[in-house]
PDB file of C-alpha atoms in Angstrom:
ATOM      1  CA  MET F  32     -14.337 -79.359 -40.680  1.00 57.00           C
ATOM      2  CA  THR F  33     -12.571 -82.282 -39.092  1.00 57.00           C
ATOM      3  CA  ALA F  34     -13.352 -83.479 -35.582  1.00 53.00           C
ATOM      4  CA  GLU F  35      -9.910 -82.355 -34.436  1.00 50.00           C
ATOM      5  CA  ALA F  36     -10.500 -78.830 -35.785  1.00 50.00           C
ATOM      6  CA  ARG F  37     -13.909 -78.678 -34.068  1.00 50.00           C
ATOM      7  CA  ASN F  38     -12.360 -79.795 -30.745  1.00 45.00           C
ATOM      8  CA  THR F  39      -9.553 -77.243 -31.077  1.00 45.00           C
ATOM      9  CA  LYS F  40     -12.066 -74.500 -31.928  1.00 48.00           C
ATOM     10  CA  THR F  41     -14.277 -75.493 -28.984  1.00 43.00           C
ATOM     11  CA  LEU F  42     -11.289 -75.641 -26.648  1.00 41.00           C
ATOM     12  CA  SER F  43      -9.994 -72.240 -27.725  1.00 45.00           C
ATOM     13  CA  HIS F  44     -13.468 -70.722 -27.421  1.00 46.00           C
ATOM     14  CA  GLY F  45     -13.844 -72.388 -24.041  1.00 45.00           C
ATOM     15  CA  LEU F  46     -10.563 -70.932 -22.809  1.00 44.00           C
ATOM     16  CA  HIS F  47     -11.339 -67.615 -24.426  1.00 46.00           C
ATOM     17  CA  GLY F  48     -14.776 -67.768 -22.820  1.00 47.00           C
ATOM     18  CA  PHE F  49     -13.035 -68.305 -19.497  1.00 51.00           C
ATOM     19  CA  SER F  50     -11.288 -65.089 -20.524  1.00 56.00           C
ATOM     20  CA  GLN F  51      -7.761 -63.953 -20.437  1.00 52.00           C
ATOM     21  CA  LYS F  52      -8.846 -61.279 -17.962  1.00 58.00           C
ATOM     22  CA  ARG F  53     -10.029 -63.941 -15.531  1.00 59.00           C
ATOM     23  CA  ILE F  54      -6.799 -65.885 -15.872  1.00 52.00           C
ATOM     24  CA  LEU F  55      -4.702 -62.732 -15.400  1.00 50.00           C
ATOM     25  CA  LYS F  56      -6.836 -61.686 -12.434  1.00 57.00           C
ATOM     26  CA  SER F  57      -6.422 -65.135 -10.889  1.00 56.00           C
ATOM     27  CA  VAL F  58      -2.640 -65.044 -11.365  1.00 50.00           C
ATOM     28  CA  LEU F  59      -2.411 -61.517  -9.905  1.00 52.00           C
ATOM     29  CA  ILE F  60      -4.523 -62.462  -6.895  1.00 61.00           C
ATOM     30  CA  SER F  61      -2.309 -65.494  -6.321  1.00 56.00           C
ATOM     31  CA  GLU F  62       0.804 -63.324  -6.613  1.00 53.00           C
ATOM     32  CA  ILE F  63      -0.574 -60.712  -4.213  1.00 58.00           C
ATOM     33  CA  SER F  64      -1.723 -63.408  -1.793  1.00 68.00           C
ATOM     34  CA  GLY F  65       1.684 -65.066  -1.998  1.00 71.00           C
ATOM     35  CA  LYS F  66       3.379 -61.769  -1.202  1.00 72.00           C
ATOM     36  CA  LYS F  67       0.974 -61.130   1.662  1.00 82.00           C
ATOM     37  CA  ILE F  68       1.567 -64.588   3.067  1.00 85.00           C
ATOM     38  CA  PHE F  69       5.348 -64.171   2.817  1.00 87.00           C
ATOM     39  CA  GLU F  70       5.129 -60.683   4.334  1.00 87.00           C
ATOM     40  CA  THR F  71       2.992 -61.952   7.206  1.00 85.00           C
ATOM     41  CA  LEU F  72       5.304 -64.907   7.865  1.00 89.00           C
ATOM     42  CA  THR F  73       8.288 -62.542   7.864  1.00 93.00           C
ATOM     43  CA  GLN F  74       6.461 -60.259  10.291  1.00 93.00           C
ATOM     44  CA  ILE F  75       5.643 -63.213  12.537  1.00 90.00           C
ATOM     45  CA  ALA F  76       9.330 -64.218  12.571  1.00 96.00           C
ATOM     46  CA  LYS F  77      10.393 -60.654  13.410  1.00 97.00           C
ATOM     47  CA  PHE F  78       7.614 -60.322  15.984  1.00 96.00           C
ATOM     48  CA  MET F  79       8.779 -63.557  17.593  1.00 94.00           C
ATOM     49  CA  THR F  80      12.378 -62.308  17.648  1.00 97.00           C
ATOM     50  CA  VAL F  81      11.283 -59.086  19.322  1.00 96.00           C
ATOM     51  CA  GLY F  82       9.116 -61.229  21.588  1.00 89.00           C
ATOM     52  CA  VAL F  83      12.100 -63.303  22.695  1.00 92.00           C
ATOM     53  CA  LEU F  84      13.923 -60.093  23.607  1.00 96.00           C
ATOM     54  CA  ASN F  85      10.798 -58.779  25.371  1.00 90.00           C
ATOM     55  CA  THR F  86      10.427 -62.059  27.245  1.00 87.00           C
ATOM     56  CA  ALA F  87      14.030 -61.901  28.428  1.00 96.00           C
ATOM     57  CA  ILE F  88      13.537 -58.292  29.551  1.00 96.00           C
ATOM     58  CA  ASP F  89      10.164 -59.163  31.140  1.00 93.00           C
ATOM     59  CA  ALA F  90      11.544 -62.224  32.961  1.00 95.00           C
ATOM     60  CA  GLY F  91      14.684 -60.386  34.069  1.00 96.00           C
ATOM     61  CA  ALA F  92      12.638 -57.511  35.449  1.00 96.00           C
ATOM     62  CA  TYR F  93      10.180 -59.956  37.076  1.00 96.00           C
ATOM     63  CA  PHE F  94      12.926 -61.892  38.830  1.00 96.00           C
ATOM     64  CA  ALA F  95      14.673 -58.669  39.903  1.00 96.00           C
ATOM     65  CA  LEU F  96      11.398 -57.321  41.314  1.00 96.00           C
ATOM     66  CA  THR F  97      10.472 -60.542  43.124  1.00 96.00           C
ATOM     67  CA  ARG F  98      13.929 -61.606  44.309  1.00 96.00           C
ATOM     68  CA  TRP F  99      15.756 -58.348  45.007  1.00 96.00           C
ATOM     69  CA  LEU F 100      13.275 -55.485  45.149  1.00 92.00           C
ATOM     70  CA  GLY F 101      10.758 -56.789  47.688  1.00 91.00           C
ATOM     71  CA  LEU F 102       7.812 -57.889  45.535  1.00 90.00           C
ATOM     72  CA  GLY F 103       8.206 -61.603  46.315  1.00 88.00           C
ATOM     73  CA  SER F 104       4.776 -61.712  47.939  1.00 92.00           C
ATOM     74  CA  ALA F 105       3.121 -59.764  45.100  1.00 91.00           C
ATOM     75  CA  LEU F 106       3.881 -61.945  42.081  1.00 94.00           C
ATOM     76  CA  VAL F 107       1.043 -60.687  39.879  1.00 92.00           C
ATOM     77  CA  LEU F 108       1.938 -57.030  40.559  1.00 95.00           C
ATOM     78  CA  ALA F 109       5.590 -57.777  39.778  1.00 95.00           C
ATOM     79  CA  LYS F 110       4.497 -59.475  36.557  1.00 92.00           C
ATOM     80  CA  GLY F 111       2.502 -56.391  35.561  1.00 90.00           C
ATOM     81  CA  ILE F 112       5.439 -54.040  36.131  1.00 94.00           C
ATOM     82  CA  ALA F 113       7.830 -56.335  34.276  1.00 95.00           C
ATOM     83  CA  TYR F 114       5.357 -56.587  31.414  1.00 83.00           C
ATOM     84  CA  VAL F 115       5.219 -52.797  31.002  1.00 87.00           C
ATOM     85  CA  ILE F 116       9.018 -52.665  30.800  1.00 93.00           C
ATOM     86  CA  GLY F 117       8.925 -55.282  28.033  1.00 90.00           C
ATOM     87  CA  MET F 118       6.098 -53.377  26.338  1.00 85.00           C
ATOM     88  CA  LEU F 119       8.262 -50.268  25.883  1.00 90.00           C
ATOM     89  CA  ASN F 120      10.928 -52.353  24.183  1.00 93.00           C
ATOM     90  CA  SER F 121       8.248 -53.956  22.028  1.00 90.00           C
ATOM     91  CA  PHE F 122       6.877 -50.634  20.772  1.00 95.00           C
ATOM     92  CA  PHE F 123      10.271 -49.433  19.621  1.00 93.00           C
ATOM     93  CA  TRP F 124      11.331 -52.588  17.773  1.00 95.00           C
ATOM     94  CA  ASN F 125       7.952 -53.602  16.344  1.00 96.00           C
ATOM     95  CA  ARG F 126       7.194 -50.128  15.055  1.00 96.00           C
ATOM     96  CA  ARG F 127      10.528 -49.754  13.294  1.00 94.00           C
ATOM     97  CA  TRP F 128      11.640 -53.253  12.399  1.00 96.00           C
ATOM     98  CA  THR F 129       8.720 -55.698  12.387  1.00 96.00           C
ATOM     99  CA  PHE F 130       6.060 -53.565  10.740  1.00 95.00           C
ATOM    100  CA  GLY F 131       8.160 -50.683   9.361  1.00 92.00           C
ATOM    101  CA  ASP F 132       5.632 -48.104  10.487  1.00 91.00           C
ATOM    102  CA  ASN F 133       6.459 -44.505   9.629  1.00 90.00           C
ATOM    103  CA  GLY F 134       3.041 -43.116  10.442  1.00 90.00           C
ATOM    104  CA  ASN F 135       2.044 -40.816  13.248  1.00 93.00           C
ATOM    105  CA  ILE F 136       3.962 -41.962  16.320  1.00 93.00           C
ATOM    106  CA  TRP F 137       1.313 -40.605  18.711  1.00 94.00           C
ATOM    107  CA  ARG F 138      -1.494 -42.489  16.964  1.00 95.00           C
ATOM    108  CA  ALA F 139       0.591 -45.671  17.029  1.00 96.00           C
ATOM    109  CA  ALA F 140       1.602 -45.118  20.665  1.00 95.00           C
ATOM    110  CA  GLY F 141      -2.012 -44.558  21.713  1.00 96.00           C
ATOM    111  CA  LEU F 142      -3.322 -47.637  19.920  1.00 97.00           C
ATOM    112  CA  PHE F 143      -0.338 -49.669  21.074  1.00 96.00           C
ATOM    113  CA  THR F 144      -1.008 -48.637  24.670  1.00 94.00           C
ATOM    114  CA  LEU F 145      -4.704 -49.547  24.438  1.00 96.00           C
ATOM    115  CA  THR F 146      -3.860 -52.869  22.823  1.00 94.00           C
ATOM    116  CA  HIS F 147      -1.335 -53.605  25.531  1.00 85.00           C
ATOM    117  CA  ILE F 148      -3.610 -52.574  28.390  1.00 91.00           C
ATOM    118  CA  PHE F 149      -5.899 -55.386  27.275  1.00 94.00           C
ATOM    119  CA  ALA F 150      -2.862 -57.617  26.711  1.00 90.00           C
ATOM    120  CA  LEU F 151      -1.671 -56.805  30.234  1.00 86.00           C
ATOM    121  CA  ALA F 152      -5.034 -57.964  31.581  1.00 94.00           C
ATOM    122  CA  ILE F 153      -4.764 -61.150  29.514  1.00 94.00           C
ATOM    123  CA  ASN F 154      -1.158 -61.655  30.627  1.00 91.00           C
ATOM    124  CA  ALA F 155      -1.689 -60.995  34.350  1.00 93.00           C
ATOM    125  CA  GLY F 156      -5.032 -62.818  34.326  1.00 95.00           C
ATOM    126  CA  THR F 157      -3.427 -65.873  32.797  1.00 95.00           C
ATOM    127  CA  MET F 158      -0.631 -65.660  35.365  1.00 95.00           C
ATOM    128  CA  ALA F 159      -3.156 -65.496  38.222  1.00 95.00           C
ATOM    129  CA  LEU F 160      -5.284 -68.295  36.764  1.00 95.00           C
ATOM    130  CA  VAL F 161      -2.353 -70.662  36.343  1.00 95.00           C
ATOM    131  CA  LEU F 162      -0.740 -69.803  39.705  1.00 94.00           C
ATOM    132  CA  ASP F 163      -3.798 -69.511  41.924  1.00 92.00           C
ATOM    133  CA  MET F 164      -6.513 -71.653  40.390  1.00 91.00           C
ATOM    134  CA  MET F 165      -4.489 -74.335  38.619  1.00 92.00           C
ATOM    135  CA  GLN F 166      -1.755 -74.363  41.276  1.00 92.00           C
ATOM    136  CA  LEU F 167       0.936 -74.888  38.632  1.00 93.00           C
ATOM    137  CA  PRO F 168       4.572 -73.800  38.991  1.00 94.00           C
ATOM    138  CA  GLU F 169       5.570 -70.199  38.427  1.00 93.00           C
ATOM    139  CA  ILE F 170       7.550 -70.996  35.261  1.00 94.00           C
ATOM    140  CA  ILE F 171       4.466 -72.633  33.692  1.00 94.00           C
ATOM    141  CA  ALA F 172       2.415 -69.559  34.597  1.00 94.00           C
ATOM    142  CA  LEU F 173       5.016 -67.292  32.964  1.00 92.00           C
ATOM    143  CA  GLY F 174       4.944 -69.368  29.763  1.00 92.00           C
ATOM    144  CA  ALA F 175       1.158 -69.463  29.589  1.00 93.00           C
ATOM    145  CA  ALA F 176       0.898 -65.700  30.189  1.00 93.00           C
ATOM    146  CA  THR F 177       3.426 -65.047  27.430  1.00 85.00           C
ATOM    147  CA  ALA F 178       1.672 -67.321  24.912  1.00 87.00           C
ATOM    148  CA  ALA F 179      -1.759 -65.809  25.536  1.00 89.00           C
ATOM    149  CA  SER F 180      -0.569 -62.240  25.113  1.00 88.00           C
ATOM    150  CA  PHE F 181       1.576 -63.112  22.044  1.00 83.00           C
ATOM    151  CA  ILE F 182      -1.438 -64.096  19.959  1.00 84.00           C
ATOM    152  CA  TRP F 183      -3.461 -61.055  21.016  1.00 90.00           C
ATOM    153  CA  ASN F 184      -0.581 -58.657  20.429  1.00 89.00           C
ATOM    154  CA  PHE F 185       0.447 -59.879  16.969  1.00 91.00           C
ATOM    155  CA  VAL F 186      -3.052 -59.761  15.549  1.00 86.00           C
ATOM    156  CA  LEU F 187      -3.840 -56.298  16.894  1.00 93.00           C
ATOM    157  CA  ASN F 188      -0.409 -54.825  16.133  1.00 94.00           C
ATOM    158  CA  LYS F 189      -0.609 -56.028  12.525  1.00 91.00           C
ATOM    159  CA  LEU F 190      -4.241 -55.171  11.837  1.00 90.00           C
ATOM    160  CA  VAL F 191      -4.767 -52.052  13.951  1.00 93.00           C
ATOM    161  CA  VAL F 192      -1.704 -50.413  15.490  1.00 95.00           C
ATOM    162  CA  PHE F 193       0.831 -50.592  12.667  1.00 93.00           C
ATOM    163  CA  LYS F 194      -1.501 -51.327   9.759  1.00 84.00           C
ATOM    164  CA  GLU F 195      -0.338 -50.331   6.304  1.00 64.00           C
TER     165      GLU F 195
END
């Protein structure tokens, strides 16, 4: 047997030893992971789109409450009320469009509510921290509150509330 034949035989046995099953499994895992990554990135984009709408609704309600409806001296309370209004919009669009959930609406609503009760605390707490302790402008406090609750909400909505 020539050296080239021995090397070819060793190489083919080495690859065969690595096993076609392993290679196929590796390719399938990569494909599934790629799909999961793409799906998650798509969900993040949709979640952000819904979030922009929620933020506009939240900010509009907040400014209406503080400027026209007498809650100008209760900024954190106004923020909480405005947040709940945005939350209702969020449930509708994220359930149907972002995560495509067709499961039990009451289960989803219950988990969504629990998730958002904690998110409300994070949101209002961030607002209070930035306004009262850091003494930063109201618009900075609104942005910080939104960012903090965004991260919390996406992770829990994806993994718990609207999980597949």
